[in-house]
Amino acid sequence: MRQTVHPKLKQELMEYGIGDWNACFNCGTCTAICGLAEGGFLFPRKSIQSIQMGLKEKLKQSVDPWLCYYCGECSETCPRDANPGELMMAVRRYLTNIYDWTGLASLFYRSKLALFIGFLLVLIAVITVGFIEGFEKEALMHFGHLFEQYVILAVFTLILLPNIFRMFWLTVVKQDVKAPLFSYITGFWHLIWNMFTQNRSLKCETGNFRWFEHFLIVIGYLLLLLTTVFLGWFSTENTFIIWLGYIVCGLVFIFTFDFMIDRLRKNKAVTKFSHISDWLFVIWLFLLGLTAFIVRLFIDTNLIDNNLWLYMIHLIVIAQWGLLLVPFGKWTHFLYRSFAMYFAYLKKSALEQESNITY
Amino acid sequence: MEEPRIGVYICWCGTNIAKMVDVEYVAEEMKKLQNVVVSRNYKYMCSDPGQDLIIKDIKENNLNRIVVSACSPRIHELTFRKALENAGLNSYLFEMANIREHVSWVHTDRKEATEKAKSLVIAAIKRVGFHESLDKRSVDINPATLIIGGGIAGITAALEIAETGKQVYLIEKNNCLGGNLAFVDLSYPDMSSVHQILDPKIEKVNKHPNIKVFLNTEIDEVFGYVGNFETKINGTAEIEEILKFGNVIVATGLKPFDPSVIPEYAYGKFPDVITSIEFEKMLKEGAIKTKYGKAPKNVGIIHCVGSRNNNYNEYCSRTCCASGLKYANQLRDALPDAGIYELYGDMRAFGKGCEELYTETSKKDIVFMMFDQRNDLPRIKTSGAKDNCNMIIKVNEKLSGEKLNIPVDMVVLLVGAQAQDNAKDIAHAVGISMCGNSFYIERHPKLDPVATTTDGVYIVGSCQGPKGIIDSVCQARAAVSRILGTIAQGSVQVEVTTAVVNEDICCGCQTCICVCPYTAISFDAEKNVSVVNEVLCKGCGTCGSACPTGAIRCRHFTDLQILSQIEGLMSLELEEV
Amino acid sequence: MTTEKKEKPKLKMAVYWGAACGGCCVSILDVHEKLFDVVAAADLVFWPIGLDFKYKDIEDMPDGHIDLTLFNGAIRNSENKYIAMLLRQKSKIMVAYGSCAHMGGIPGLANFSTKEELFDRVYFETESTVNPDKILPEPNYKIPEGKLELPYFYNDVLPLNKVVCVDYYLPGCPPQTERLLEVFMAIVNGSELPSKKSVIGAYDKTQCDECERKKTDNKKIKKFFRPWEIEDDGETCFIEQGVICMGPATRGGCGVRCIKGNAPCRGCYGPPPDSPDPGAKMMSAIATMIDSNEDVEIDKIIEDVVDPAGTFYRFSAPDSIIRRKL
Amino acid sequence: MSNEPKIVSFLCNWCSYTGADLAGTSRMKYAPNIRIIRVMCSGRVEPTFVLKAFREGADGVLICGCHPGDCHYHEGNYKCLRRYKLLKKYIKQMGIDEKRLRLEWISASEGKQFAELANEMAETMKDLGPANIKEKLDLFKKPKSINENENVEKEKSEAI
């Protein structure tokens, strides 16, 4: 398949924060060192090549960037300090907006102002709601509970699913990957498994602790979602659920806190360059855990009635999270990455089939 | 002729010979031969102790013939001849057997190699028995120098010599000095302006009292020999002039490759596919524009055009890669946000400052793409309406394995270097030889790179092989130092291995006369014999073989010498003493 | 050798023919009235063509008994060789007389065929031969009386110097009579003789030196002709007319007889000094004159040199480097 | 070497000899049968030399000169070519296989070609087998005296 070179591709990617791609001279050390790169998925090298040569289509259609967990090994070993790790990150940002049909993702990625306004609007909206509800606890809590459920539903059906389909379209259909049908099913199990364990990142050089952290956050986050949204954590008397709630949001804010410290210390390659979207993700996740924790604490200590503002904050954080960060922010990476692995799996099984045929 | 007393010396050349030839054995065997007085083997005959060994033997055993069996006579014959002279022996009473280039380096079976070496040495011994003293004629050097070609090499040489107060005749076939360099805008790696280097030099040459410049002029046959050449030049000026000079510097330079023979690049089909020469012109004018007068949005630079490809030229043209980088920089400066694509076979940024130039360039948003220079050249095609570009370069990128279409508005072809069309004429005129691709051959690729096999004729610059400014200038100055050396000596010894007619035998059949390529033989009707003019004779020996009577003797290559050499070559049983 | 003059010391002279046509022996008679001087000065002790002798007579002579032997003819068989050796032993001066003794001469052309080929031709093939029982000469033949022995027929024809040491060569086919006389008289008068093994009765310079034909340096040949193919103008150099003439490679002394007779020189007088192989030399010279640099054209021109060996080695084959057909 | 074919080759100083040197400096390996004699120009090579080489026992003779048009002396190689062709006709007549004599053009840069040529030539000679020209032409030594009969037997065998 002959591809046309897009001379301006680099400029486009600049806006998503690719580093000094010029420096790279394609030695391939990055790919050699990478624990995840394998036949057919030779990143970061191939991805950088595509960028350097302006192979837009190829870049858009590749799942490689999602297979990378940004352990930073490549950036540390790069002889020309081209920082491939961060570059992959930037490509992921770029891809999220390629997948996103609303175009908001790219807007938020590129303009801080837009982002600020977005957050402001949501804040105002929530406060207005609170005002309408007359700042009455039961009503607000009820509203909040419903809001969470509907938003999640809406965001999923209206934004994330279409985007994932777009991703599927680009990476599988456009590349006409001829995967055997059964692999769609077997692959699905992969999808789920990876989504929750992200255990591929164990292959990374950074080793198990980072994975463990991530794992706990993911589990924590998902359980938090479960407990608050579906088990009505804030309005239950079931001690098990309550305690579970405490633990999970504890997990969430503790580890996110740790992440933030890392990012401030900048001592790991991963944490050297943190894009704003990245910051927001961590901070909001942290706030999410923290506020939820405190809110429940207040409920149990019956302080909540006089301190409804606290729940308001929690609500605002949730709203901003749910409406901005989840559909358009880094949260999507969690989704895309998992699906990328699914598609990658399809690709692999397609390759295998081919090679079997050729035998 | 006195009884020969022969000294035989077998050289080890370290292990170069010794490892493949049993030198002791050969030396021992030679002792059996008639007239061999001493026969030795030694580590390095060419070393001073080695030569002293010969000299000592000559004095002590009053040897009158010497055979050294070592490397090629083309390398060390002169060395040993000197040694003989130092020992007061005529330097032609010497013969060399080449058992390195022709034996130890090319054979693998030690026994066979030794046998061969043996027979070569025997041949040399048999031959040397019939060698005769030849007195070197030393002729006065005419201090004037003829320089053919007014490029940077020629100009440099001319100034160097003229500065020492010696006359220089500078011959240029075009109507201006400067050669190919005159077309160039900036020079890599330092991006210094060429005309700042060149123009003052040209000016100086034109003004210099000791330099006589002939423009639009080509030379005729060059007659004579080192120190005393002469030629007839015929320029546009109707007056034909005869120049006399002692040395010749050939600096005829190169000719850019004509890319129109490469179908892939469609040169001439697309107006915006241009050669590096044309591009330099653009740069000089300071406006990089397509034929539509617009600044190109994307520019492709294709390397190795006509070089390193069996269909065109096998060799590397040396200057293109760096020029390509140079252009990338100049383009980037002129068009900050244009896409610039370097399409190369291999990036050879050799030489001082060039790798640095490459590293610098690679950071300036230049896209480097590799293609298969030998089997899969990129192809330039017309662009579609929606591509909004002049052309598409179709290239199979080697590193990524991608098949790409690059939209470009301009393509610069880095055309390679070729020998001049009239290279052969010049070679014949001055009597030097050419290698396969009609660049001139130096006397020795490493040890004597500017001299040629014809004494007094030197080759500098790209006529010897593609070169940049630096190398050309170096060679020019190297040749000049050689020439000034001979001029300083005032005289030079000329070869005397010429043909000579034995008037007692010559019957005047005149077979030889039209055989001589140098019209050195004339007929003396008085005596009814042919006469050789030894000044013109270059000693090829063709007349000697044409002479039906054997009256013509080719000195140092007489029938007797060669026949006995053949005998020696074939005789292996040595009990014939 | 004796140079001191005694009172009429009559020279003892032998003349023998090996493989020869007899022309040389006859040529001795060409001295005409001078023959009397010869006879006055010398006794012919052995001259098969003229007088009847037995080998025995010579075998009985003491060594060095004969002063001068003129040996003509080449060595073809064991008899030739035997006599050559015999005479060598009995004579003071051995002269190879004529081209055959000198270089092998016309009989030497037999060297282009093997002995078997020759015999087949002679004893079976020749038109006039009737030999139904295929009888060949039998070198050893038993008869009641005893054993008959014929000379061995060698495979090669050899010049005299290949079997015995020769003092002087008197070339020519036959040698020019004046030359013979000069030599003879020189010996008779015991005057200083040239160094041994040298050619006498011929010049060092080759034919062209004497040849009166017009010679220029324009020796370029586009086509070779046999003598009968051209209209010889009688004055232009044969070679320049495209006819191969051995003159340039052949000693003078004969008085350019052939060329005067409008026939190109065949080279019977043999090569000038220090020229081992006149045929090769001439080949080289002639080839050099070919006026073309084109492979094909050269081949075409050379086609007309039908028989190089016979042309360039007419008289000298047995004495040349490649002495015979291999 | 004794049983190996011997090839005498005449190389012109400017092109072929330099080419042969190049083969050496580039360490190309070739058959050791070839023995090189240097002449200034292939135009110096005379039939006499070639015949002499055969006479002395060479199984093959190789003449090398500059490529046509590249002769250091303008036309020496053409002169050589003409002589070569006539000579070839002669040796054929003398019963020497044409293939034993060969003329090739080797330029100063053609070390590889020279090495290949040398091997090729050696192969041809091996295929043709020994020429034994020397053996065939050496008859018997000149006897010292008439009584000396050591060679008679040989003669007889020679004779019949």
Coordinates of N, CA, C and O in Angstrom, one line a residue, chain B residues 51-152:
Chain B
Q51 N 70.0 -2.3 1.7 CA 70.8 -1.7 0.6 C 72.3 -1.7 0.9 O 73.1 -2.1 0.1
D52 N 72.6 -1.5 2.2 CA 74.0 -1.5 2.5 C 74.6 -2.9 2.3 O 75.8 -3.0 1.8
L53 N 73.8 -3.9 2.6 CA 74.3 -5.3 2.4 C 74.7 -5.4 0.9 O 75.8 -5.9 0.6
I54 N 73.9 -4.9 0.0 CA 74.2 -5.0 -1.4 C 75.5 -4.2 -1.7 O 76.5 -4.8 -2.3
I55 N 75.5 -3.0 -1.2 CA 76.7 -2.1 -1.5 C 78.0 -2.8 -1.0 O 79.0 -2.9 -1.7
K56 N 77.9 -3.3 0.2 CA 79.1 -4.0 0.8 C 79.5 -5.1 -0.1 O 80.7 -5.2 -0.5
D57 N 78.6 -6.0 -0.4 CA 79.0 -7.1 -1.3 C 79.6 -6.7 -2.6 O 80.6 -7.2 -3.0
I58 N 79.0 -5.7 -3.2 CA 79.6 -5.2 -4.5 C 81.0 -4.8 -4.3 O 81.9 -5.2 -5.0
K59 N 81.3 -4.1 -3.2 CA 82.7 -3.6 -2.9 C 83.6 -4.8 -2.6 O 84.6 -5.0 -3.2
E60 N 83.1 -5.7 -1.7 CA 84.0 -6.8 -1.3 C 84.2 -7.9 -2.3 O 85.3 -8.3 -2.6
N61 N 83.1 -8.3 -2.9 CA 83.3 -9.4 -3.9 C 83.3 -8.9 -5.4 O 82.9 -9.6 -6.3
N62 N 83.6 -7.6 -5.5 CA 83.5 -6.9 -6.8 C 82.4 -7.5 -7.7 O 82.8 -8.1 -8.8
L63 N 81.2 -7.5 -7.2 CA 80.1 -8.0 -8.1 C 79.9 -7.0 -9.2 O 80.1 -5.8 -9.0
N64 N 79.4 -7.4 -10.3 CA 79.1 -6.5 -11.4 C 77.7 -6.7 -11.9 O 77.3 -6.0 -12.9
R65 N 76.9 -7.6 -11.3 CA 75.5 -7.7 -11.6 C 74.8 -8.0 -10.3 O 75.3 -8.7 -9.5
I66 N 73.6 -7.3 -10.2 CA 72.8 -7.5 -9.0 C 71.4 -8.0 -9.4 O 70.8 -7.4 -10.3
V67 N 70.9 -9.0 -8.7 CA 69.5 -9.4 -8.8 C 68.8 -9.3 -7.4 O 69.3 -9.9 -6.5
V68 N 67.8 -8.5 -7.3 CA 67.0 -8.4 -6.1 C 65.7 -9.0 -6.4 O 65.0 -8.7 -7.4
S69 N 65.3 -10.0 -5.6 CA 64.0 -10.6 -5.8 C 63.1 -10.2 -4.6 O 63.3 -10.7 -3.5
A70 N 62.2 -9.3 -4.9 CA 61.4 -8.8 -3.8 C 60.0 -8.4 -4.3 O 59.3 -9.2 -4.9
C71 N 59.7 -7.1 -4.2 CA 58.3 -6.7 -4.6 C 58.4 -6.3 -6.1 O 59.3 -6.6 -6.8
S72 N 57.3 -5.6 -6.5 CA 57.3 -5.2 -7.9 C 58.3 -4.1 -8.2 O 58.5 -3.2 -7.5
P73 N 59.0 -4.3 -9.4 CA 60.0 -3.2 -9.8 C 59.3 -1.9 -9.9 O 60.0 -0.8 -9.7
R74 N 58.0 -1.9 -10.1 CA 57.3 -0.6 -10.1 C 57.4 0.2 -8.8 O 57.2 1.4 -8.8
I75 N 57.7 -0.6 -7.8 CA 57.8 0.1 -6.4 C 59.2 0.4 -6.1 O 59.5 1.6 -5.7
H76 N 60.1 -0.6 -6.2 CA 61.5 -0.3 -5.6 C 62.6 -0.4 -6.6 O 63.8 -0.4 -6.2
E77 N 62.3 -0.6 -7.9 CA 63.5 -0.7 -8.8 C 64.4 0.5 -8.7 O 65.6 0.3 -8.5
L78 N 63.8 1.7 -8.6 CA 64.6 2.9 -8.5 C 65.5 2.9 -7.2 O 66.6 3.2 -7.2
T79 N 64.8 2.4 -6.1 CA 65.6 2.4 -4.8 C 66.9 1.6 -5.0 O 67.9 2.1 -4.7
F80 N 66.8 0.4 -5.6 CA 67.9 -0.4 -5.7 C 68.9 0.1 -6.7 O 70.1 0.0 -6.6
R81 N 68.4 0.7 -7.8 CA 69.3 1.3 -8.8 C 70.2 2.3 -8.1 O 71.4 2.4 -8.3
K82 N 69.5 3.1 -7.2 CA 70.3 4.1 -6.5 C 71.4 3.4 -5.7 O 72.6 3.8 -5.8
A83 N 71.0 2.3 -5.0 CA 72.0 1.6 -4.2 C 73.2 1.2 -5.1 O 74.3 1.4 -4.7
L84 N 72.9 0.7 -6.3 CA 74.0 0.3 -7.2 C 74.9 1.5 -7.5 O 76.1 1.4 -7.4
E85 N 74.2 2.6 -7.8 CA 75.0 3.8 -8.1 C 75.9 4.2 -6.9 O 77.1 4.4 -7.1
N86 N 75.3 4.1 -5.7 CA 76.1 4.5 -4.5 C 77.3 3.5 -4.4 O 78.4 3.9 -3.9
A87 N 77.2 2.3 -4.9 CA 78.3 1.4 -4.8 C 79.2 1.6 -6.1 O 80.1 0.7 -6.3
G88 N 78.9 2.6 -6.9 CA 79.7 2.8 -8.0 C 79.5 1.8 -9.2 O 80.4 1.6 -10.0
L89 N 78.3 1.2 -9.2 CA 78.0 0.3 -10.3 C 76.9 0.9 -11.1 O 76.0 1.6 -10.6
N90 N 77.0 0.7 -12.4 CA 76.0 1.2 -13.3 C 74.6 0.7 -12.9 O 74.4 -0.5 -12.8
S91 N 73.6 1.6 -12.8 CA 72.4 1.2 -12.2 C 71.6 0.2 -13.1 O 70.6 -0.4 -12.7
Y92 N 72.0 0.1 -14.4 CA 71.3 -0.8 -15.2 C 71.8 -2.3 -15.2 O 71.2 -3.1 -15.8
L93 N 72.8 -2.5 -14.4 CA 73.4 -3.8 -14.3 C 72.6 -4.5 -13.2 O 73.1 -5.2 -12.3
F94 N 71.3 -4.3 -13.1 CA 70.4 -4.7 -12.1 C 69.1 -5.2 -12.6 O 68.6 -4.8 -13.6
E95 N 68.6 -6.3 -12.0 CA 67.3 -6.8 -12.4 C 66.6 -7.2 -11.2 O 67.1 -7.7 -10.2
M96 N 65.3 -7.1 -11.3 CA 64.4 -7.3 -10.1 C 63.4 -8.5 -10.5 O 62.9 -8.5 -11.6
A97 N 63.3 -9.4 -9.6 CA 62.3 -10.4 -9.7 C 61.1 -10.2 -8.8 O 61.4 -10.0 -7.6
N98 N 60.0 -10.1 -9.3 CA 58.8 -9.7 -8.5 C 58.2 -11.0 -7.9 O 57.3 -11.6 -8.5
I99 N 58.6 -11.3 -6.6 CA 58.0 -12.5 -6.0 C 57.0 -12.1 -4.9 O 56.7 -13.0 -4.1
R100 N 56.6 -10.9 -4.9 CA 55.6 -10.5 -3.9 C 54.2 -10.4 -4.6 O 53.4 -11.2 -4.5
E101 N 54.1 -9.3 -5.4 CA 52.8 -9.1 -6.1 C 52.5 -10.3 -7.0 O 51.3 -10.6 -7.2
H102 N 53.5 -10.9 -7.5 CA 53.3 -12.0 -8.5 C 53.4 -13.4 -7.9 O 53.1 -14.3 -8.6
V103 N 53.8 -13.5 -6.7 CA 53.9 -14.8 -6.1 C 53.3 -14.9 -4.7 O 52.1 -15.3 -4.6
S104 N 53.9 -14.3 -3.7 CA 53.5 -14.6 -2.4 C 52.1 -14.1 -2.1 O 51.4 -14.7 -1.3
W105 N 51.7 -13.0 -2.7 CA 50.4 -12.4 -2.4 C 49.3 -13.0 -3.2 O 48.1 -12.9 -2.9
V106 N 49.6 -13.8 -4.2 CA 48.6 -14.3 -5.0 C 48.5 -15.8 -5.0 O 47.6 -16.4 -5.6
H107 N 49.4 -16.5 -4.4 CA 49.4 -18.0 -4.4 C 49.2 -18.5 -2.9 O 49.5 -17.8 -2.0
T108 N 48.7 -19.7 -2.9 CA 48.3 -20.3 -1.6 C 49.1 -21.5 -1.2 O 49.2 -21.9 -0.1
D109 N 49.7 -22.1 -2.2 CA 50.5 -23.4 -2.0 C 52.0 -23.0 -1.8 O 52.6 -22.5 -2.8
R110 N 52.6 -23.2 -0.7 CA 53.9 -22.7 -0.4 C 54.9 -23.3 -1.4 O 55.8 -22.7 -1.9
K111 N 54.7 -24.7 -1.6 CA 55.7 -25.4 -2.5 C 55.7 -24.8 -3.9 O 56.7 -24.3 -4.4
E112 N 54.5 -24.7 -4.4 CA 54.3 -24.1 -5.8 C 54.9 -22.7 -5.8 O 55.7 -22.4 -6.7
A113 N 54.5 -21.9 -4.8 CA 54.9 -20.5 -4.8 C 56.5 -20.5 -4.8 O 57.1 -19.7 -5.6
T114 N 57.1 -21.4 -4.0 CA 58.5 -21.3 -3.9 C 59.1 -21.7 -5.3 O 60.0 -21.0 -5.8
E115 N 58.6 -22.8 -5.9 CA 59.1 -23.2 -7.2 C 59.0 -22.0 -8.2 O 60.0 -21.7 -8.9
K116 N 57.8 -21.3 -8.2 CA 57.7 -20.2 -9.1 C 58.7 -19.1 -8.8 O 59.3 -18.6 -9.7
A117 N 58.8 -18.8 -7.5 CA 59.7 -17.7 -7.2 C 61.1 -18.1 -7.7 O 61.8 -17.3 -8.3
K118 N 61.5 -19.4 -7.5 CA 62.8 -19.8 -7.9 C 63.0 -19.6 -9.4 O 63.9 -18.9 -9.8
S119 N 62.0 -20.0 -10.2 CA 62.2 -19.8 -11.7 C 62.2 -18.3 -12.0 O 63.0 -17.9 -12.9
L120 N 61.5 -17.5 -11.3 CA 61.5 -16.1 -11.6 C 62.9 -15.5 -11.3 O 63.5 -14.7 -12.1
V121 N 63.5 -16.0 -10.2 CA 64.8 -15.5 -9.9 C 65.9 -16.0 -10.9 O 66.7 -15.2 -11.4
I122 N 65.7 -17.3 -11.2 CA 66.7 -17.8 -12.2 C 66.6 -16.9 -13.5 O 67.6 -16.5 -14.0
A123 N 65.4 -16.7 -13.9 CA 65.2 -15.9 -15.1 C 65.9 -14.5 -15.0 O 66.7 -14.1 -15.9
A124 N 65.7 -13.9 -13.8 CA 66.4 -12.6 -13.6 C 67.9 -12.7 -13.7 O 68.6 -11.9 -14.3
I125 N 68.4 -13.8 -13.1 CA 69.8 -14.0 -13.1 C 70.3 -14.2 -14.5 O 71.3 -13.5 -15.0
K126 N 69.6 -15.1 -15.3 CA 70.0 -15.3 -16.7 C 70.0 -14.0 -17.4 O 70.9 -13.6 -18.2
R127 N 69.0 -13.2 -17.2 CA 68.8 -11.9 -17.9 C 69.9 -11.0 -17.6 O 70.6 -10.4 -18.4
V128 N 70.2 -10.8 -16.3 CA 71.1 -9.8 -15.8 C 72.5 -10.0 -16.4 O 73.2 -9.1 -16.6
G129 N 72.8 -11.3 -16.7 CA 74.1 -11.6 -17.3 C 74.3 -10.8 -18.5 O 75.5 -10.5 -18.9
F130 N 73.2 -10.5 -19.2 CA 73.4 -9.8 -20.5 C 73.1 -8.3 -20.4 O 73.0 -7.6 -21.4
H131 N 72.9 -7.9 -19.2 CA 72.7 -6.4 -19.0 C 73.9 -5.7 -19.3 O 75.0 -6.2 -19.1
E132 N 73.8 -4.5 -19.8 CA 75.0 -3.7 -20.1 C 74.8 -2.3 -19.5 O 73.7 -1.8 -19.2
S133 N 75.9 -1.7 -19.2 CA 75.9 -0.4 -18.5 C 75.3 0.6 -19.5 O 75.6 0.6 -20.7
L134 N 74.3 1.4 -19.0 CA 73.7 2.4 -19.8 C 74.0 3.7 -19.1 O 73.8 3.8 -17.9
D135 N 74.5 4.7 -19.8 CA 74.8 6.0 -19.1 C 73.6 6.9 -19.1 O 73.0 7.2 -20.2
K136 N 73.1 7.2 -17.9 CA 72.0 8.1 -17.8 C 72.3 9.4 -18.4 O 73.3 10.0 -18.0
R137 N 71.5 9.9 -19.3 CA 71.7 11.2 -19.8 C 71.0 12.2 -18.9 O 69.8 11.9 -18.5
S138 N 71.6 13.2 -18.4 CA 70.9 14.1 -17.5 C 70.7 15.4 -18.4 O 71.6 15.8 -19.0
V139 N 69.4 15.8 -18.4 CA 69.1 16.9 -19.3 C 68.7 18.1 -18.4 O 68.2 18.0 -17.3
D140 N 69.0 19.3 -18.9 CA 68.6 20.5 -18.2 C 67.1 20.6 -18.1 O 66.4 20.3 -19.1
I141 N 66.6 21.1 -17.0 CA 65.2 21.3 -16.8 C 64.8 22.7 -17.3 O 65.4 23.7 -16.9
N142 N 63.8 22.7 -18.2 CA 63.2 24.0 -18.6 C 62.3 24.4 -17.4 O 61.4 23.7 -17.1
P143 N 62.6 25.5 -16.8 CA 61.9 25.9 -15.5 C 60.4 26.2 -15.8 O 59.6 26.3 -14.8
A144 N 60.0 26.4 -17.0 CA 58.6 26.7 -17.3 C 57.7 25.5 -17.1 O 58.2 24.3 -17.2
T145 N 56.5 25.7 -16.7 CA 55.6 24.6 -16.5 C 54.3 24.8 -17.3 O 53.8 25.9 -17.3
L146 N 53.8 23.7 -17.9 CA 52.5 23.8 -18.6 C 51.4 23.2 -17.6 O 51.6 22.1 -17.1
I147 N 50.4 24.0 -17.4 CA 49.2 23.5 -16.7 C 48.0 23.4 -17.5 O 47.6 24.4 -18.1
I148 N 47.5 22.2 -17.7 CA 46.3 22.0 -18.5 C 45.1 22.0 -17.6 O 44.9 21.2 -16.8
G149 N 44.2 23.1 -17.7 CA 43.0 23.1 -16.9 C 43.1 24.2 -15.9 O 44.0 24.3 -15.1
G150 N 42.1 25.1 -16.0 CA 42.1 26.3 -15.1 C 41.1 26.2 -14.0 O 40.5 27.2 -13.7
G151 N 40.9 25.0 -13.5 CA 40.0 24.9 -12.3 C 40.8 25.3 -11.1 O 41.9 25.8 -11.1
I152 N 40.2 25.0 -9.9 CA 40.8 25.4 -8.6 C 42.2 24.7 -8.5 O 43.2 25.4 -8.1

